[in-house]
Coordinates of C-alpha atoms and ligand atoms in Angstrom, one line a residue:
X1 CA 0.1 -0.2 -0.1
X2 CA 1.9 2.9 -1.1
X3 CA 0.1 5.9 0.1
X4 CA 0.0 7.2 3.8
X5 CA -2.9 5.4 5.1
X6 CA -5.3 7.8 6.8
X7 CA -8.7 7.0 8.3
X8 CA -11.2 9.0 10.2
X9 CA -14.2 8.4 12.7
X10 CA -16.8 11.0 12.4
X11 CA -19.2 11.1 15.3
X12 CA -22.5 13.0 15.1
X13 CA -22.6 14.7 18.7
X14 CA -25.3 12.4 20.1
X15 CA -24.6 12.5 23.7
X16 CA -23.5 8.8 23.9
X17 CA -21.0 6.5 22.6
X18 CA -22.8 3.4 21.2
X19 CA -20.9 0.3 21.3
X20 CA -21.3 -0.3 17.5
X21 CA -19.8 3.1 17.0
X22 CA -16.8 2.1 18.8
X23 CA -16.4 -1.0 16.8
X24 CA -16.2 1.3 13.8
X25 CA -13.7 3.5 15.4
X26 CA -11.6 0.5 16.7
X27 CA -11.3 -1.0 13.0
X28 CA -10.2 2.6 11.8
X29 CA -7.9 2.8 14.3
X30 CA -6.3 -0.5 13.9
X31 CA -6.1 0.2 10.1
X32 CA -4.3 3.3 10.6
X33 CA -2.0 2.1 13.3
X34 CA -1.0 -0.7 11.2
X35 CA -0.1 0.9 8.3
X36 CA 2.1 3.7 10.3
X37 CA -0.8 5.9 9.1
X38 CA -2.8 8.8 10.9
X39 CA -6.8 8.2 12.6
X40 CA -8.6 11.4 12.7
X41 CA -11.4 12.2 14.9
X42 CA -14.1 14.4 13.1
X43 CA -17.3 15.8 14.6
X44 CA -20.0 15.6 12.4
X45 CA -21.9 18.8 13.7
X46 CA -23.0 20.5 10.5
X47 CA -26.5 20.1 11.5
X48 CA -26.5 20.7 15.3
X49 CA -29.2 23.0 17.1
X50 CA -28.1 21.5 20.2
X51 CA -25.5 22.0 22.6
X52 CA -22.5 20.2 20.8
X53 CA -20.2 20.5 23.6
X54 CA -22.3 18.8 26.2
X55 CA -23.3 16.2 23.6
X56 CA -19.9 15.4 22.7
X57 CA -18.0 15.1 26.0
X58 CA -19.2 11.4 26.4
X59 CA -18.0 10.6 23.1
X60 CA -14.5 12.4 23.8
X61 CA -14.4 10.6 27.3
X62 CA -15.3 7.1 26.0
X63 CA -12.4 7.4 23.5
X64 CA -10.0 8.5 26.1
X65 CA -11.0 5.9 28.2
X66 CA -10.7 3.3 25.5
X67 CA -7.4 4.5 24.8
X68 CA -8.3 5.3 21.2
X69 CA -6.0 8.3 20.5
X70 CA -6.5 10.4 17.6
X71 CA -3.8 12.2 15.5
X72 CA -4.0 16.0 14.4
X73 CA -6.8 18.2 14.7
X74 CA -7.0 21.9 15.6
X75 CA -5.3 23.1 19.0
X76 CA -8.2 25.2 19.8
X77 CA -10.3 22.0 20.8
X78 CA -7.3 20.7 22.9
X79 CA -9.0 21.1 26.1
X80 CA -11.3 18.4 24.8
X81 CA -8.5 15.9 24.1
X82 CA -6.9 13.2 26.4
X83 CA -3.5 13.9 24.8
X84 CA -4.1 17.9 25.6
X85 CA -2.5 19.2 22.3
X86 CA -5.1 18.8 19.9
X87 CA -8.7 18.5 19.5
X88 CA -10.9 16.5 17.1
X89 CA -12.1 18.6 13.9
X90 CA -15.3 20.2 14.0
X91 CA -17.0 20.5 10.9
X92 CA -19.0 23.5 12.2
X93 CA -15.6 25.5 12.3
X94 CA -15.0 24.7 8.6
X95 CA -18.3 26.1 6.8
X96 CA -15.9 28.2 4.2
X97 CA -14.3 25.1 2.8
X98 CA -18.0 23.7 2.1
X99 CA -19.1 26.7 0.7
X100 CA -16.3 27.3 -1.6
X101 CA -17.1 23.6 -2.8
X102 CA -20.7 24.2 -3.2
X103 CA -19.8 27.2 -5.6
X104 CA -17.6 25.2 -7.5
X105 CA -20.1 22.6 -8.0
X106 CA -22.5 25.3 -9.3
X107 CA -20.0 26.5 -11.5
X108 CA -19.3 23.6 -13.2
X109 CA -22.9 22.2 -13.5
X110 CA -22.7 19.6 -11.2
X111 CA -25.3 21.1 -8.6
X112 CA -27.8 23.7 -9.2
X113 CA -30.0 26.2 -7.1
X114 CA -33.4 24.9 -6.6
X115 CA -36.2 27.1 -5.6
X116 CA -38.6 24.4 -5.4
X117 CA -40.8 24.9 -2.0
X118 CA -40.7 21.7 0.1
X119 CA -44.4 21.1 -0.6
X120 CA -43.8 21.4 -4.4
X121 CA -41.5 18.5 -4.3
X122 CA -43.4 16.7 -2.1
X123 CA -46.5 16.8 -4.3
X124 CA -44.2 15.4 -7.5
X125 CA -43.1 12.5 -5.1
X126 CA -46.5 11.8 -4.5
X127 CA -47.9 12.0 -8.1
X128 CA -45.3 9.5 -8.7
X129 CA -46.3 7.3 -6.1
X130 CA -49.7 7.2 -7.2
X131 CA -48.8 6.6 -10.7
X132 CA -46.5 3.8 -9.5
X133 CA -43.5 5.0 -10.9
X134 CA -40.2 5.9 -9.6
X135 CA -40.0 9.6 -8.6
X136 CA -37.8 11.7 -10.5
X137 CA -37.7 15.8 -9.9
X138 CA -39.0 17.7 -12.6
X139 CA -35.9 20.2 -12.0
X140 CA -38.9 22.7 -12.6
X141 CA -37.6 25.3 -10.0
X142 CA -33.8 24.8 -11.2
X143 CA -32.2 28.3 -11.7
X144 CA -29.9 28.1 -14.6
X145 CA -29.5 31.7 -15.1
X146 CA -29.3 34.9 -12.8
X147 CA -32.5 35.9 -14.6
X148 CA -34.2 32.7 -13.1
X149 CA -32.8 33.4 -9.7
X150 CA -34.1 36.8 -9.5
X151 CA -37.5 35.7 -10.9
X152 CA -37.8 32.9 -8.4
X153 CA -36.8 35.3 -5.6
X154 CA -39.3 37.6 -6.6
X155 CA -42.0 35.1 -5.9
X156 CA -40.5 35.0 -2.3
X157 CA -38.7 31.4 -2.8
X158 CA -35.3 30.6 -1.2
X159 CA -32.9 28.2 -2.8
X160 CA -31.3 25.0 -1.5
X161 CA -28.4 23.6 -3.6
X162 CA -29.0 20.2 -5.3
X163 CA -26.5 18.2 -7.0
X164 CA -27.4 17.4 -10.8
X165 CA -27.2 13.7 -10.8
X166 CA -26.5 11.5 -13.8
X167 CA -29.7 9.7 -14.7
X168 CA -28.5 7.0 -16.7
X169 CA -25.4 4.6 -16.1
X170 CA -24.0 2.7 -13.4
X171 CA -21.3 3.4 -10.6
X172 CA -19.2 0.4 -9.9
X173 CA -17.7 0.4 -6.4
X174 CA -15.2 -1.7 -5.2
X175 CA -16.0 -1.9 -1.7
X176 CA -13.3 -3.4 0.5
X177 CA -15.4 -5.4 2.7
X178 CA -18.5 -6.2 0.1
X179 CA -16.5 -6.5 -2.9
X180 CA -18.1 -4.9 -6.3
X181 CA -21.3 -3.2 -5.6
X182 CA -23.4 -1.6 -8.6
X183 CA -25.5 1.4 -8.4
X184 CA -27.8 2.5 -11.2
X185 CA -27.6 6.2 -11.2
X186 CA -31.3 6.4 -12.5
X187 CA -32.2 5.1 -8.7
X188 CA -30.3 8.2 -7.2
X189 CA -32.1 11.5 -6.8
X190 CA -31.0 15.3 -7.0
X191 CA -29.9 15.1 -3.4
X192 CA -29.7 18.5 -1.3
X193 CA -26.0 19.4 -0.4
X194 CA -26.8 22.9 0.9
X195 CA -29.8 23.7 2.9
X196 CA -31.7 27.3 2.5
X197 CA -30.0 28.6 5.4
X198 CA -26.7 28.0 3.8
X199 CA -25.3 25.3 5.8
X200 CA -24.0 22.3 4.3
X201 CA -25.6 18.8 4.2
X202 CA -23.4 15.8 5.6
X203 CA -22.7 14.4 2.2
X204 CA -21.0 17.3 1.3
X205 CA -19.1 18.3 4.1
X206 CA -17.9 14.5 4.5
X207 CA -16.6 14.4 0.8
X208 CA -15.0 17.8 1.0
X209 CA -13.1 16.8 4.6
X210 CA -12.0 13.5 3.4
X211 CA -10.3 15.2 0.6
X212 CA -8.8 18.1 2.5
X213 CA -7.8 15.7 5.4
X214 CA -6.2 13.1 2.8
X215 CA -8.4 10.3 4.0
X216 CA -7.2 7.2 2.1
X217 CA -9.8 4.9 3.6
X218 CA -13.5 5.4 4.7
X219 CA -14.1 2.7 6.9
X220 CA -17.9 3.1 8.3
X221 CA -21.3 1.6 8.9
X222 CA -23.0 -0.4 6.4
X223 CA -26.0 2.0 6.2
X224 CA -23.8 4.6 4.4
X225 CA -23.3 2.2 1.5
X226 CA -26.2 3.8 -0.1
X227 CA -24.8 7.1 0.3
X228 CA -21.8 6.3 -1.4
X229 CA -22.6 7.1 -5.1
X230 CA -24.2 10.5 -4.3
X231 CA -20.5 11.0 -2.4
X232 CA -18.5 9.6 -5.4
X233 CA -20.3 12.2 -7.5
X234 CA -19.5 15.0 -5.4
X235 CA -15.8 14.0 -5.3
X236 CA -15.5 13.3 -9.2
X237 CA -17.3 16.6 -9.9
X238 CA -14.9 18.2 -7.6
X239 CA -11.7 16.5 -9.4
X240 CA -11.0 14.6 -6.3
X241 CA -10.2 10.8 -6.5
X242 CA -12.5 9.3 -4.0
X243 CA -11.0 7.3 -1.3
X244 CA -11.1 3.6 -0.8
X245 CA -14.3 2.4 0.8
X246 CA -15.2 -0.6 3.4
X247 CA -18.4 -0.6 4.6
X248 CA -18.8 -2.6 7.8
X249 CA -22.1 -5.0 8.6
X250 CA -23.8 -3.5 11.4
X251 CA -23.8 -4.6 15.0
X252 CA -27.1 -6.8 15.3
X253 CA -29.0 -7.1 18.5
X254 CA -28.5 -10.0 20.8
X255 CA -29.9 -13.1 19.2
X256 CA -31.3 -11.6 16.1
X257 CA -30.1 -10.1 12.9
X258 CA -31.4 -6.6 13.3
X259 CA -29.5 -3.7 14.0
X260 CA -28.6 -2.9 17.4
X261 CA -30.0 0.3 18.6
X262 CA -30.3 2.0 21.8
X263 CA -33.9 2.7 21.4
X264 CA -35.0 -1.1 21.7
X265 CA -33.8 -1.4 25.2
X266 CA -37.1 -3.2 26.5
X267 CA -36.7 -5.7 23.8
X268 CA -33.0 -6.6 24.7
X269 CA -34.0 -6.9 28.2
X270 CA -35.9 -9.8 27.3
X271 CA -32.7 -11.4 26.3
X272 CA -31.3 -13.2 29.4
X273 CA -27.8 -12.6 29.2
X274 CA -28.5 -8.8 28.4
X275 CA -30.5 -8.4 31.3
X276 CA -28.4 -10.0 33.5
X277 CA -25.5 -7.6 32.5
X278 CA -27.7 -4.6 32.6
X279 CA -29.2 -5.8 36.1
X280 CA -25.7 -6.0 37.3
X281 CA -24.6 -2.7 35.9
X282 CA -27.8 -1.3 37.6
X283 CA -26.6 -2.3 41.0
X284 CA -23.1 -1.4 40.8
X285 CA -24.6 2.0 39.8
X286 CA -26.7 2.1 42.6
X287 CA -24.0 1.3 45.1
X288 CA -22.0 4.1 43.3
X289 CA -24.7 6.6 44.0
X290 CA -24.7 7.3 40.2
X291 CA -27.8 8.8 38.8
X292 CA -28.9 6.7 35.9
X293 CA -31.4 6.9 33.2
X294 CA -32.3 3.7 31.0
X295 CA -31.4 6.0 28.0
X296 CA -27.8 6.6 28.9
X297 CA -26.7 3.8 31.0
X298 CA -27.2 0.5 29.3
X299 CA -25.2 -2.1 27.9
X300 CA -25.4 -0.5 24.4
X301 CA -23.7 2.3 25.5
X302 CA -20.0 2.6 26.6
X303 CA -20.1 4.8 29.7
X304 CA -21.9 1.9 31.2
X305 CA -18.9 -0.3 31.0
X306 CA -16.8 2.3 32.5
X307 CA -18.9 3.4 35.3
X308 CA -18.8 -0.3 36.5
X309 CA -15.2 -1.1 36.0
X310 CA -14.9 -2.9 32.8
X311 CA -11.2 -3.2 31.2
X312 CA -10.8 -1.2 28.1
X313 CA -9.0 -3.8 26.6
X314 CA -11.7 -6.4 27.1
X315 CA -14.2 -4.5 25.3
X316 CA -11.7 -3.8 22.4
X317 CA -10.8 -7.4 21.9
X318 CA -14.5 -8.3 22.3
X319 CA -15.5 -5.9 19.6
X320 CA -12.4 -6.8 17.3
X321 CA -14.2 -10.3 16.8
X322 CA -17.7 -8.7 16.3
X323 CA -17.6 -8.9 12.6
X324 CA -13.8 -9.8 12.4
X325 CA -11.6 -13.1 12.9
X326 CA -8.3 -14.3 12.2
X327 CA -9.1 -17.9 12.1
X328 CA -11.6 -19.9 13.5
X329 CA -10.1 -20.2 16.8
X330 CA -8.3 -17.6 18.2
X331 CA -10.0 -15.0 20.5
X332 CA -7.3 -13.4 22.7
X333 CA -5.3 -10.4 21.4
X334 CA -3.5 -7.6 23.0
X335 CA -3.9 -4.1 21.6
X336 CA -0.4 -4.8 20.0
X337 CA -1.6 -8.1 18.3
X338 CA -4.9 -6.5 17.2
X339 CA -2.9 -3.9 15.3
X340 CA -0.6 -6.6 13.8
X341 CA -3.1 -8.8 12.5
X342 CA -6.1 -6.8 11.6
X343 CA -7.0 -6.7 8.0
X344 CA -10.1 -5.5 6.3
X345 CA -10.6 -8.5 4.0
X346 CA -11.3 -10.5 7.0
X347 CA -14.1 -8.5 8.1
X348 CA -17.2 -10.3 7.7
X349 CA -20.0 -9.5 5.3
X350 CA -23.0 -10.7 7.6
X351 CA -23.9 -8.7 10.7
X352 CA -22.6 -10.0 14.0
X353 CA -24.8 -10.2 17.1
X354 CA -24.0 -8.3 20.1
X355 CA -23.3 -10.9 22.8
X356 CA -23.3 -9.8 26.1
X357 CA -22.1 -13.4 27.8
X358 CA -19.3 -13.4 25.4
X359 CA -18.5 -9.9 26.3
X360 CA -18.8 -10.6 30.1
X361 CA -16.6 -13.9 29.3
X362 CA -13.8 -11.5 27.6
X363 CA -13.7 -9.6 30.6
X364 CA -13.6 -12.3 33.1
X365 CA -10.7 -13.6 31.4
X366 CA -8.7 -10.2 31.0
X367 CA -9.5 -9.2 34.8
X368 CA -7.9 -12.3 36.0
X369 CA -4.8 -11.3 34.0
X370 CA -4.5 -7.9 35.8
X371 CA -1.7 -7.6 38.5
X372 CA -2.8 -7.5 41.8
X373 CA -1.5 -4.4 42.7
X374 CA -3.5 -2.5 39.8
X375 CA -6.5 -4.4 40.8
X376 CA -6.2 -2.8 44.4
X377 CA -5.7 0.6 43.2
X378 CA -8.7 0.8 41.2
X379 CA -10.8 -1.1 43.6
X380 CA -9.9 1.7 46.2
X381 CA -11.1 4.4 43.7
X382 CA -14.5 2.5 43.2
X383 CA -14.7 2.3 47.0
X384 CA -14.0 5.9 47.2
X385 CA -16.4 7.0 44.6
X386 CA -19.3 4.8 46.6
X387 CA -18.1 6.6 49.5
X388 CA -17.2 3.3 51.4
X389 CA -14.0 4.7 52.6
X390 CA -15.0 6.9 55.4
X391 CA -13.4 9.4 57.5
X392 CA -11.5 8.0 59.4
X393 CA -11.7 4.9 57.7
X394 CA -12.8 1.8 59.2
X395 CA -9.9 -0.2 58.5
X396 CA -6.4 0.0 57.0
X397 CA -8.0 0.4 53.3
X398 CA -5.0 -0.4 51.3
X399 CA -4.1 -3.7 52.8
X400 CA -7.6 -4.8 53.4
X401 CA -8.4 -4.3 49.6
X402 CA -5.3 -6.1 48.6
X403 CA -6.5 -8.9 51.0
X404 CA -10.1 -8.8 49.6
X405 CA -8.6 -8.9 46.0
X406 CA -6.4 -11.8 46.8
X407 CA -9.1 -14.0 48.5
X408 CA -11.9 -13.0 46.3
X409 CA -9.6 -14.2 43.3
X410 CA -12.0 -14.3 40.3
X411 CA -15.3 -13.4 42.2
X412 CA -13.9 -9.8 41.1
X413 CA -14.9 -9.7 37.5
X414 CA -15.5 -6.1 37.4
X415 CA -13.9 -3.6 39.5
X416 CA -17.3 -2.5 40.6
X417 CA -17.7 -6.3 42.3
X418 CA -15.3 -4.8 44.9
X419 CA -18.5 -3.2 46.5
X420 CA -19.9 -6.6 47.6
X421 CA -17.4 -6.4 50.2
X422 CA -18.7 -3.3 51.6
X423 CA -18.9 -5.0 55.1
X424 CA -15.0 -4.2 55.4
X425 CA -15.3 -0.9 55.0
X426 CA -18.3 -0.4 57.5
X427 CA -17.8 0.6 61.2
X428 CA -18.1 -2.3 63.4
X429 CA -21.3 -0.5 65.2
X430 CA -22.7 0.2 61.8
X431 CA -22.8 -3.5 60.5
X432 CA -26.0 -4.1 58.9
X433 CA -27.3 -7.8 58.5
X434 CA -29.0 -9.7 55.8
X435 CA -32.3 -10.4 57.6
X436 CA -33.0 -13.7 55.9
X437 CA -29.4 -15.0 56.9
X438 CA -29.5 -13.5 60.2
X439 CA -32.9 -15.3 61.1
X440 CA -31.7 -18.5 59.8
X441 CA -28.5 -18.8 61.2
X442 CA -28.7 -17.1 64.6
X443 CA -32.2 -16.9 65.4
X444 CA -33.9 -20.1 64.6
X445 CA -30.7 -22.1 65.2
X446 CA -30.7 -21.7 68.8
X447 CA -27.3 -23.6 69.5
X448 CA -25.8 -20.9 67.4
X449 CA -25.6 -17.9 70.0
X450 CA -24.3 -20.1 72.9
X451 CA -21.5 -21.4 70.8
X452 CA -20.4 -18.3 69.2
X453 CA -20.0 -16.9 72.6
X454 CA -17.6 -19.9 73.6
X455 CA -15.7 -19.7 70.3
X456 CA -15.5 -15.7 71.0
X457 CA -13.5 -16.7 74.2
X458 CA -11.2 -19.0 72.2
X459 CA -10.7 -16.1 69.5
X460 CA -9.9 -13.7 72.1
X461 CA -6.8 -16.0 73.1
X462 CA -5.2 -15.6 69.6
X463 CA -4.6 -12.0 68.6
X464 CA -2.3 -12.3 65.8
X465 CA -3.8 -15.5 64.0
X466 CA -3.3 -16.1 60.4
X467 CA -6.2 -17.4 58.2
X468 CA -4.3 -20.9 59.0
X469 CA -4.3 -20.5 62.6
X470 CA -7.8 -19.4 62.6
X471 CA -8.8 -22.6 60.7
X472 CA -6.8 -24.8 62.7
X473 CA -8.3 -22.9 66.0
X474 CA -11.9 -23.5 64.8
X475 CA -11.6 -27.1 63.8
X476 CA -9.9 -27.8 67.2
X477 CA -12.9 -25.7 68.8
X478 CA -15.6 -28.0 67.0
X479 CA -13.7 -30.9 68.2
X480 CA -13.6 -30.0 71.7
X481 CA -17.5 -29.1 71.4
X482 CA -18.2 -32.3 69.4
X483 CA -19.9 -30.5 66.6
X484 CA -19.1 -30.3 63.1
X485 CA -18.0 -26.9 61.6
X486 CA -21.0 -26.5 59.5
X487 CA -22.9 -26.0 63.1
X488 CA -21.1 -22.7 63.9
X489 CA -19.3 -21.4 60.6
X490 CA -22.6 -20.1 58.9
X491 CA -23.4 -18.2 62.1
X492 CA -19.9 -17.0 62.5
X493 CA -20.1 -15.6 58.6
X494 CA -23.4 -13.6 59.5
X495 CA -22.2 -12.2 62.7
X496 CA -19.0 -10.8 61.3
X497 CA -20.0 -9.7 57.9
X498 CA -23.7 -9.6 57.9
X499 CA -24.1 -11.8 54.8
X500 CA -24.6 -15.2 54.0
X501 CA -22.0 -15.5 51.4
X502 CA -18.3 -14.4 50.9
X503 CA -15.1 -15.7 50.1
X504 CA -13.1 -17.8 52.7
X505 CA -14.2 -17.5 56.2
X506 CA -10.6 -17.6 57.7
X507 CA -9.1 -15.0 55.1
X508 CA -12.2 -12.9 56.2
X509 CA -11.4 -13.1 59.9
X510 CA -7.8 -12.4 59.2
X511 CA -8.7 -9.2 57.1
X512 CA -10.7 -7.9 59.7
X513 CA -8.2 -8.5 62.2
X514 CA -8.4 -9.5 66.2
X515 CA -10.2 -6.4 67.5
X516 CA -12.8 -6.2 64.6
X517 CA -13.6 -9.6 64.6
X518 CA -14.2 -9.6 68.2
X519 CA -16.2 -6.4 68.2
X520 CA -18.5 -7.9 65.5
X521 CA -19.2 -11.0 67.3
X522 CA -19.7 -9.1 70.7
X523 CA -22.3 -7.0 68.6
X524 CA -24.2 -10.0 67.5
X525 CA -24.2 -11.7 70.6
X526 CA -25.7 -8.6 72.3
X527 CA -28.3 -8.1 69.7
X528 CA -29.1 -11.9 70.3
X529 CA -29.3 -11.1 74.1
X530 CA -26.7 -13.6 74.8
Ligands
LIG1 N1 -21.6 11.0 11.2 C1 -21.9 9.9 10.6 C2 -22.6 8.6 11.4 O1 -22.1 8.9 12.5 C3 -20.5 9.6 9.5 C4 -20.5 8.8 8.5 C5 -19.3 8.7 7.9 O2 -18.4 8.0 8.2 O3 -19.0 9.2 6.9 O4 -22.7 7.8 10.7

């Protein structure tokens, strides 16, 4: 590939980063990185009445979190960029280029000012439909001369600019994913490229920018395939050589081939895996005290994963395989390996379904490879966000979290799972008890209280006990009492953690430390009235 590879991702500022959008961005990023080229981010905001800043922030934040860095961009957007030296391109700041292009297209006859009123075009469209014919605009209000313009304007009409599209012949496009695609020009319309208020339409802005930014490969969602003929027409009319195109199949819904959309959440929640992932996320968000709305916090949107503590690399690895494969078996790729192996010709033509269970499995696997130190540090951050680290803290947070991380092992699948162990960070006199477990293990089991009281006295003698010592101690205690370990251990867990389940009991007791385990048993005994 002799030319410099330059790709771009062109998000509209929608206020959220869709998981399918990230897949598109990832493929662009990988392709550019692999060829030592550049990856550009260009905000498609030619049509925005809304607050672009606010709607863009989650998208840029998502890129930063995922580590999809972009090259180039104006310095004035630097505050929005992760690297801090350049922002993304904003089309709203580049209108003069689009206006120039429109003038050139009109001058060369490839476009014209059209003074039709929307209802007049609509009437033609309806008439064609009624007659069972394809709609072809009559070009009745096309201004060919200054005199035409003056006449139409005197009638109080306003002009849009339309392309004077070819009405016969075929465009043959060699798409790098889809292969040869043919389009009949007759099926195209005289598409609008500039609105009456002078603002450019996406198709024009996109083509002009792709040229000015020397984009070599346009890698984008399949839904833009049908836009390509008019874009090629614009490019050719302006004397550009169109870039290469690669249209990616869309990311489909879990368990179906329809396009994944953030608007069909109710439907996806009927999918068990999707619902489970969503439920887990909502639970963690609740514990973190996040104000979430289903609209912006669900498994279709990238922010969801960041908040609950997924690993960016796991998400990228999963998305890589959503529509691409190296061979039939290999699943794990580091970032460097993704860059090394990615090729457009191995992108599938058929849509790939978003599979929450598979994504979760990638995350589980990746999490088990994270060094303990990093897991601990990120877990501490989570606890702080959830305000579980109190002032003064209920325990020596760093070492306790390190201990939990070690003892919990693969129970910590996302960083938010550390919040399951909130009981360690609660002051001993504030511990709450799972009511069902309390009743079952301590109230209905009448022997539990007296046994706990006796064990407490044994425990009091071993202030420096390790988990192994504690285990040996409890076994000896049970033997002496002539009971099985099961007759006390559940009550002990509820008394010291408030919960029915957790990781190893002895690791738990060791992590609590001498004073805290005794204090908790004492509190439970007092509550029981022993
Ligand atoms: N803003 C368009 C989109 O989000 C960009 C399409 C393109 O890549 O040309 O779909």
